PDB file of C-alpha atoms in Angstrom:
ATOM      1  CA  MET H   1      24.370  63.073  72.308  1.00 73.00           C
ATOM      2  CA  THR H   2      26.647  61.334  69.746  1.00 91.00           C
ATOM      3  CA  ARG H   3      25.827  61.696  66.116  1.00 97.00           C
ATOM      4  CA  TYR H   4      26.668  58.610  63.811  1.00 97.00           C
ATOM      5  CA  LEU H   5      27.561  58.313  60.280  1.00 98.00           C
ATOM      6  CA  LEU H   6      26.499  54.809  59.235  1.00 97.00           C
ATOM      7  CA  GLY H   7      28.882  53.123  56.688  1.00 96.00           C
ATOM      8  CA  THR H   8      27.611  51.337  53.654  1.00 94.00           C
ATOM      9  CA  ASN H   9      28.498  48.014  55.178  1.00 94.00           C
ATOM     10  CA  ILE H  10      26.475  48.679  58.174  1.00 96.00           C
ATOM     11  CA  ILE H  11      23.384  49.477  56.095  1.00 94.00           C
ATOM     12  CA  SER H  12      24.090  46.299  53.997  1.00 92.00           C
ATOM     13  CA  ASN H  13      24.445  44.123  57.087  1.00 93.00           C
ATOM     14  CA  ALA H  14      21.016  45.341  58.624  1.00 92.00           C
ATOM     15  CA  LEU H  15      19.311  44.364  55.377  1.00 87.00           C
ATOM     16  CA  LYS H  16      20.627  40.751  55.360  1.00 89.00           C
ATOM     17  CA  PRO H  17      18.059  38.063  56.000  1.00 89.00           C
ATOM     18  CA  GLN H  18      20.245  37.310  59.160  1.00 94.00           C
ATOM     19  CA  PRO H  19      21.623  40.665  60.252  1.00 94.00           C
ATOM     20  CA  SER H  20      24.202  40.971  63.101  1.00 94.00           C
ATOM     21  CA  ALA H  21      22.259  40.682  66.322  1.00 94.00           C
ATOM     22  CA  SER H  22      24.559  43.219  68.016  1.00 94.00           C
ATOM     23  CA  LEU H  23      24.223  45.563  65.210  1.00 96.00           C
ATOM     24  CA  ILE H  24      20.346  45.355  65.426  1.00 95.00           C
ATOM     25  CA  ASP H  25      20.395  45.721  69.067  1.00 95.00           C
ATOM     26  CA  TRP H  26      22.702  48.767  68.876  1.00 95.00           C
ATOM     27  CA  LEU H  27      20.576  50.434  66.217  1.00 96.00           C
ATOM     28  CA  ALA H  28      17.463  49.864  68.205  1.00 95.00           C
ATOM     29  CA  ARG H  29      18.936  51.767  71.193  1.00 95.00           C
ATOM     30  CA  GLN H  30      19.753  54.823  69.026  1.00 96.00           C
ATOM     31  CA  ARG H  31      17.554  57.899  68.314  1.00 96.00           C
ATOM     32  CA  ASP H  32      16.771  58.193  64.701  1.00 95.00           C
ATOM     33  CA  GLU H  33      17.755  61.825  64.638  1.00 97.00           C
ATOM     34  CA  ASP H  34      21.336  60.819  65.701  1.00 97.00           C
ATOM     35  CA  LEU H  35      21.767  58.351  62.630  1.00 98.00           C
ATOM     36  CA  PHE H  36      22.938  59.638  59.355  1.00 98.00           C
ATOM     37  CA  ILE H  37      24.179  58.139  56.045  1.00 98.00           C
ATOM     38  CA  ALA H  38      26.216  59.896  53.329  1.00 98.00           C
ATOM     39  CA  SER H  39      24.952  60.610  49.753  1.00 97.00           C
ATOM     40  CA  LEU H  40      27.882  58.338  48.887  1.00 96.00           C
ATOM     41  CA  THR H  41      26.273  55.338  50.721  1.00 96.00           C
ATOM     42  CA  ILE H  42      23.161  56.018  48.708  1.00 97.00           C
ATOM     43  CA  ALA H  43      25.195  55.916  45.509  1.00 97.00           C
ATOM     44  CA  GLU H  44      26.950  52.705  46.559  1.00 96.00           C
ATOM     45  CA  ILE H  45      23.659  50.933  47.311  1.00 96.00           C
ATOM     46  CA  ARG H  46      22.208  52.041  44.072  1.00 97.00           C
ATOM     47  CA  ARG H  47      25.190  50.781  42.208  1.00 96.00           C
ATOM     48  CA  GLY H  48      25.016  47.462  43.864  1.00 95.00           C
ATOM     49  CA  ILE H  49      21.400  47.056  42.914  1.00 96.00           C
ATOM     50  CA  LEU H  50      22.176  48.233  39.203  1.00 97.00           C
ATOM     51  CA  GLU H  51      24.999  45.532  39.015  1.00 97.00           C
ATOM     52  CA  LEU H  52      22.673  42.678  39.940  1.00 96.00           C
ATOM     53  CA  PRO H  53      21.429  40.601  37.022  1.00 97.00           C
ATOM     54  CA  SER H  54      17.693  41.017  36.124  1.00 97.00           C
ATOM     55  CA  GLY H  55      15.447  38.946  38.440  1.00 97.00           C
ATOM     56  CA  ARG H  56      13.581  38.605  41.506  1.00 96.00           C
ATOM     57  CA  ARG H  57      16.320  39.733  43.871  1.00 93.00           C
ATOM     58  CA  ARG H  58      17.075  42.885  41.823  1.00 96.00           C
ATOM     59  CA  ASP H  59      13.232  43.698  41.608  1.00 97.00           C
ATOM     60  CA  THR H  60      12.978  43.332  45.235  1.00 94.00           C
ATOM     61  CA  LEU H  61      15.809  45.456  45.954  1.00 94.00           C
ATOM     62  CA  GLU H  62      14.660  48.194  43.473  1.00 96.00           C
ATOM     63  CA  ALA H  63      11.230  48.192  45.236  1.00 96.00           C
ATOM     64  CA  TRP H  64      12.895  48.358  48.560  1.00 95.00           C
ATOM     65  CA  PHE H  65      15.291  51.286  47.611  1.00 96.00           C
ATOM     66  CA  ALA H  66      12.496  53.246  45.993  1.00 96.00           C
ATOM     67  CA  GLY H  67       9.972  52.697  48.751  1.00 95.00           C
ATOM     68  CA  ASN H  68       9.167  53.960  52.258  1.00 95.00           C
ATOM     69  CA  ASP H  69      11.901  51.627  53.761  1.00 92.00           C
ATOM     70  CA  GLY H  70      14.529  52.656  51.313  1.00 94.00           C
ATOM     71  CA  PRO H  71      17.646  54.804  52.537  1.00 96.00           C
ATOM     72  CA  GLN H  72      16.342  58.093  50.956  1.00 95.00           C
ATOM     73  CA  SER H  73      13.060  57.746  52.821  1.00 96.00           C
ATOM     74  CA  LEU H  74      14.224  56.404  56.087  1.00 94.00           C
ATOM     75  CA  PHE H  75      17.160  58.932  56.179  1.00 97.00           C
ATOM     76  CA  ALA H  76      15.268  61.935  54.755  1.00 96.00           C
ATOM     77  CA  GLY H  77      16.741  65.082  56.088  1.00 97.00           C
ATOM     78  CA  ARG H  78      19.751  63.007  57.397  1.00 98.00           C
ATOM     79  CA  VAL H  79      21.822  62.370  54.237  1.00 98.00           C
ATOM     80  CA  LEU H  80      25.200  64.168  54.583  1.00 98.00           C
ATOM     81  CA  SER H  81      26.920  65.276  51.253  1.00 97.00           C
ATOM     82  CA  PHE H  82      30.694  65.409  50.467  1.00 97.00           C
ATOM     83  CA  ASP H  83      30.991  69.296  50.469  1.00 98.00           C
ATOM     84  CA  GLU H  84      33.974  71.693  50.491  1.00 98.00           C
ATOM     85  CA  ARG H  85      34.793  71.112  54.238  1.00 98.00           C
ATOM     86  CA  ALA H  86      34.740  67.377  53.797  1.00 98.00           C
ATOM     87  CA  GLY H  87      36.850  67.695  50.779  1.00 98.00           C
ATOM     88  CA  LEU H  88      39.688  69.483  52.668  1.00 98.00           C
ATOM     89  CA  ILE H  89      39.442  66.737  55.466  1.00 97.00           C
ATOM     90  CA  TRP H  90      39.543  64.073  52.889  1.00 97.00           C
ATOM     91  CA  ALA H  91      42.740  65.735  51.293  1.00 97.00           C
ATOM     92  CA  ARG H  92      44.367  65.643  54.806  1.00 96.00           C
ATOM     93  CA  LEU H  93      43.289  61.953  55.537  1.00 95.00           C
ATOM     94  CA  MET H  94      44.604  60.788  52.164  1.00 95.00           C
ATOM     95  CA  ALA H  95      47.976  62.784  52.473  1.00 95.00           C
ATOM     96  CA  VAL H  96      48.504  61.258  56.067  1.00 93.00           C
ATOM     97  CA  GLY H  97      47.737  57.684  54.659  1.00 91.00           C
ATOM     98  CA  LYS H  98      50.289  58.246  51.859  1.00 92.00           C
ATOM     99  CA  THR H  99      53.002  59.733  54.043  1.00 92.00           C
ATOM    100  CA  THR H 100      52.661  56.976  56.653  1.00 89.00           C
ATOM    101  CA  GLY H 101      52.665  54.348  54.045  1.00 87.00           C
ATOM    102  CA  ARG H 102      49.265  53.385  54.859  1.00 84.00           C
ATOM    103  CA  THR H 103      47.216  53.508  51.489  1.00 84.00           C
ATOM    104  CA  ARG H 104      43.721  54.384  52.103  1.00 90.00           C
ATOM    105  CA  SER H 105      40.546  53.718  50.043  1.00 92.00           C
ATOM    106  CA  THR H 106      39.253  56.870  48.312  1.00 94.00           C
ATOM    107  CA  LEU H 107      35.710  55.951  48.978  1.00 94.00           C
ATOM    108  CA  ASP H 108      36.256  55.041  52.578  1.00 95.00           C
ATOM    109  CA  MET H 109      38.017  58.217  53.192  1.00 96.00           C
ATOM    110  CA  ILE H 110      35.306  60.314  51.575  1.00 97.00           C
ATOM    111  CA  LEU H 111      32.860  58.595  54.170  1.00 97.00           C
ATOM    112  CA  ALA H 112      35.272  59.287  56.964  1.00 96.00           C
ATOM    113  CA  ALA H 113      35.637  63.026  55.896  1.00 97.00           C
ATOM    114  CA  VAL H 114      31.926  63.354  55.697  1.00 97.00           C
ATOM    115  CA  ALA H 115      31.647  62.185  59.289  1.00 97.00           C
ATOM    116  CA  GLU H 116      34.278  64.291  60.631  1.00 96.00           C
ATOM    117  CA  ALA H 117      33.042  67.443  58.779  1.00 97.00           C
ATOM    118  CA  ASN H 118      29.486  66.693  60.375  1.00 97.00           C
ATOM    119  CA  ASP H 119      30.807  65.998  63.831  1.00 96.00           C
ATOM    120  CA  CYS H 120      29.807  62.250  63.464  1.00 97.00           C
ATOM    121  CA  MET H 121      31.362  59.160  64.763  1.00 96.00           C
ATOM    122  CA  MET H 122      31.933  56.769  61.671  1.00 97.00           C
ATOM    123  CA  VAL H 123      30.084  53.356  62.302  1.00 97.00           C
ATOM    124  CA  THR H 124      31.640  50.548  60.369  1.00 95.00           C
ATOM    125  CA  ASP H 125      32.835  47.054  60.867  1.00 93.00           C
ATOM    126  CA  ASN H 126      35.620  47.724  58.318  1.00 91.00           C
ATOM    127  CA  GLU H 127      38.336  48.256  60.949  1.00 89.00           C
ATOM    128  CA  THR H 128      41.262  47.630  58.559  1.00 87.00           C
ATOM    129  CA  ASP H 129      40.559  50.217  56.027  1.00 86.00           C
ATOM    130  CA  PHE H 130      39.679  52.915  58.665  1.00 88.00           C
ATOM    131  CA  ARG H 131      42.802  51.845  60.829  1.00 84.00           C
ATOM    132  CA  GLY H 132      43.944  54.890  62.745  1.00 82.00           C
ATOM    133  CA  LEU H 133      40.777  56.779  62.683  1.00 87.00           C
ATOM    134  CA  GLN H 134      38.161  56.922  65.374  1.00 88.00           C
ATOM    135  CA  ILE H 135      35.278  54.669  64.531  1.00 94.00           C
ATOM    136  CA  PHE H 136      32.753  52.641  66.202  1.00 95.00           C
ATOM    137  CA  ASN H 137      32.215  49.012  65.333  1.00 96.00           C
ATOM    138  CA  PRO H 138      28.680  47.710  66.904  1.00 95.00           C
ATOM    139  CA  MET H 139      29.544  44.277  65.807  1.00 91.00           C
ATOM    140  CA  ARG H 140      32.859  43.896  67.509  1.00 84.00           C
ATOM    141  CA  HIS H 141      31.354  42.412  70.647  1.00 62.00           C
ATOM    142  CA  GLU H 142      29.535  39.684  68.586  1.00 56.00           C
ATOM    143  CA  ALA H 143      32.789  38.936  66.579  1.00 50.00           C
ATOM    144  CA  GLU H 144      34.767  38.631  69.933  1.00 54.00           C
ATOM    145  CA  GLU H 145      32.114  36.331  71.366  1.00 50.00           C
ATOM    146  CA  GLY H 146      32.291  34.095  68.341  1.00 49.00           C
ATOM    147  CA  LYS H 147      36.198  33.550  68.834  1.00 47.00           C
ATOM    148  CA  GLN H 148      35.524  32.132  72.442  1.00 41.00           C
TER     149      GLN H 148
END
């Protein structure tokens, strides 16, 4: 079985009022125990909520984040950290990016390093910033159908 690390953009898309149909279909076909998130994803989601102005939307997201459907509850026992092994992988990914003239996002490469360190396939629709790395984009099929 393949293990998957879900990028922050995948979690965000799944929470939209109109999420990607192909993403929801793909997620429904996965076993919970094969889906992981990074501690960085929890931090990015929390930061996004904290940056919202006070109001109904922020209150709703605060309640979701802290509740049983929030990322810490849904992924309990499946939150992967940026540890020493991931740090060494991150250093390699960043160095390769620099030597090949392909500037890479520090945060994106932390996620890629966490995925590699934990034998997970990185799941993202951000193909540009992860160019040259092995990723899976469950929304690619939907995007290609929209171009036709």
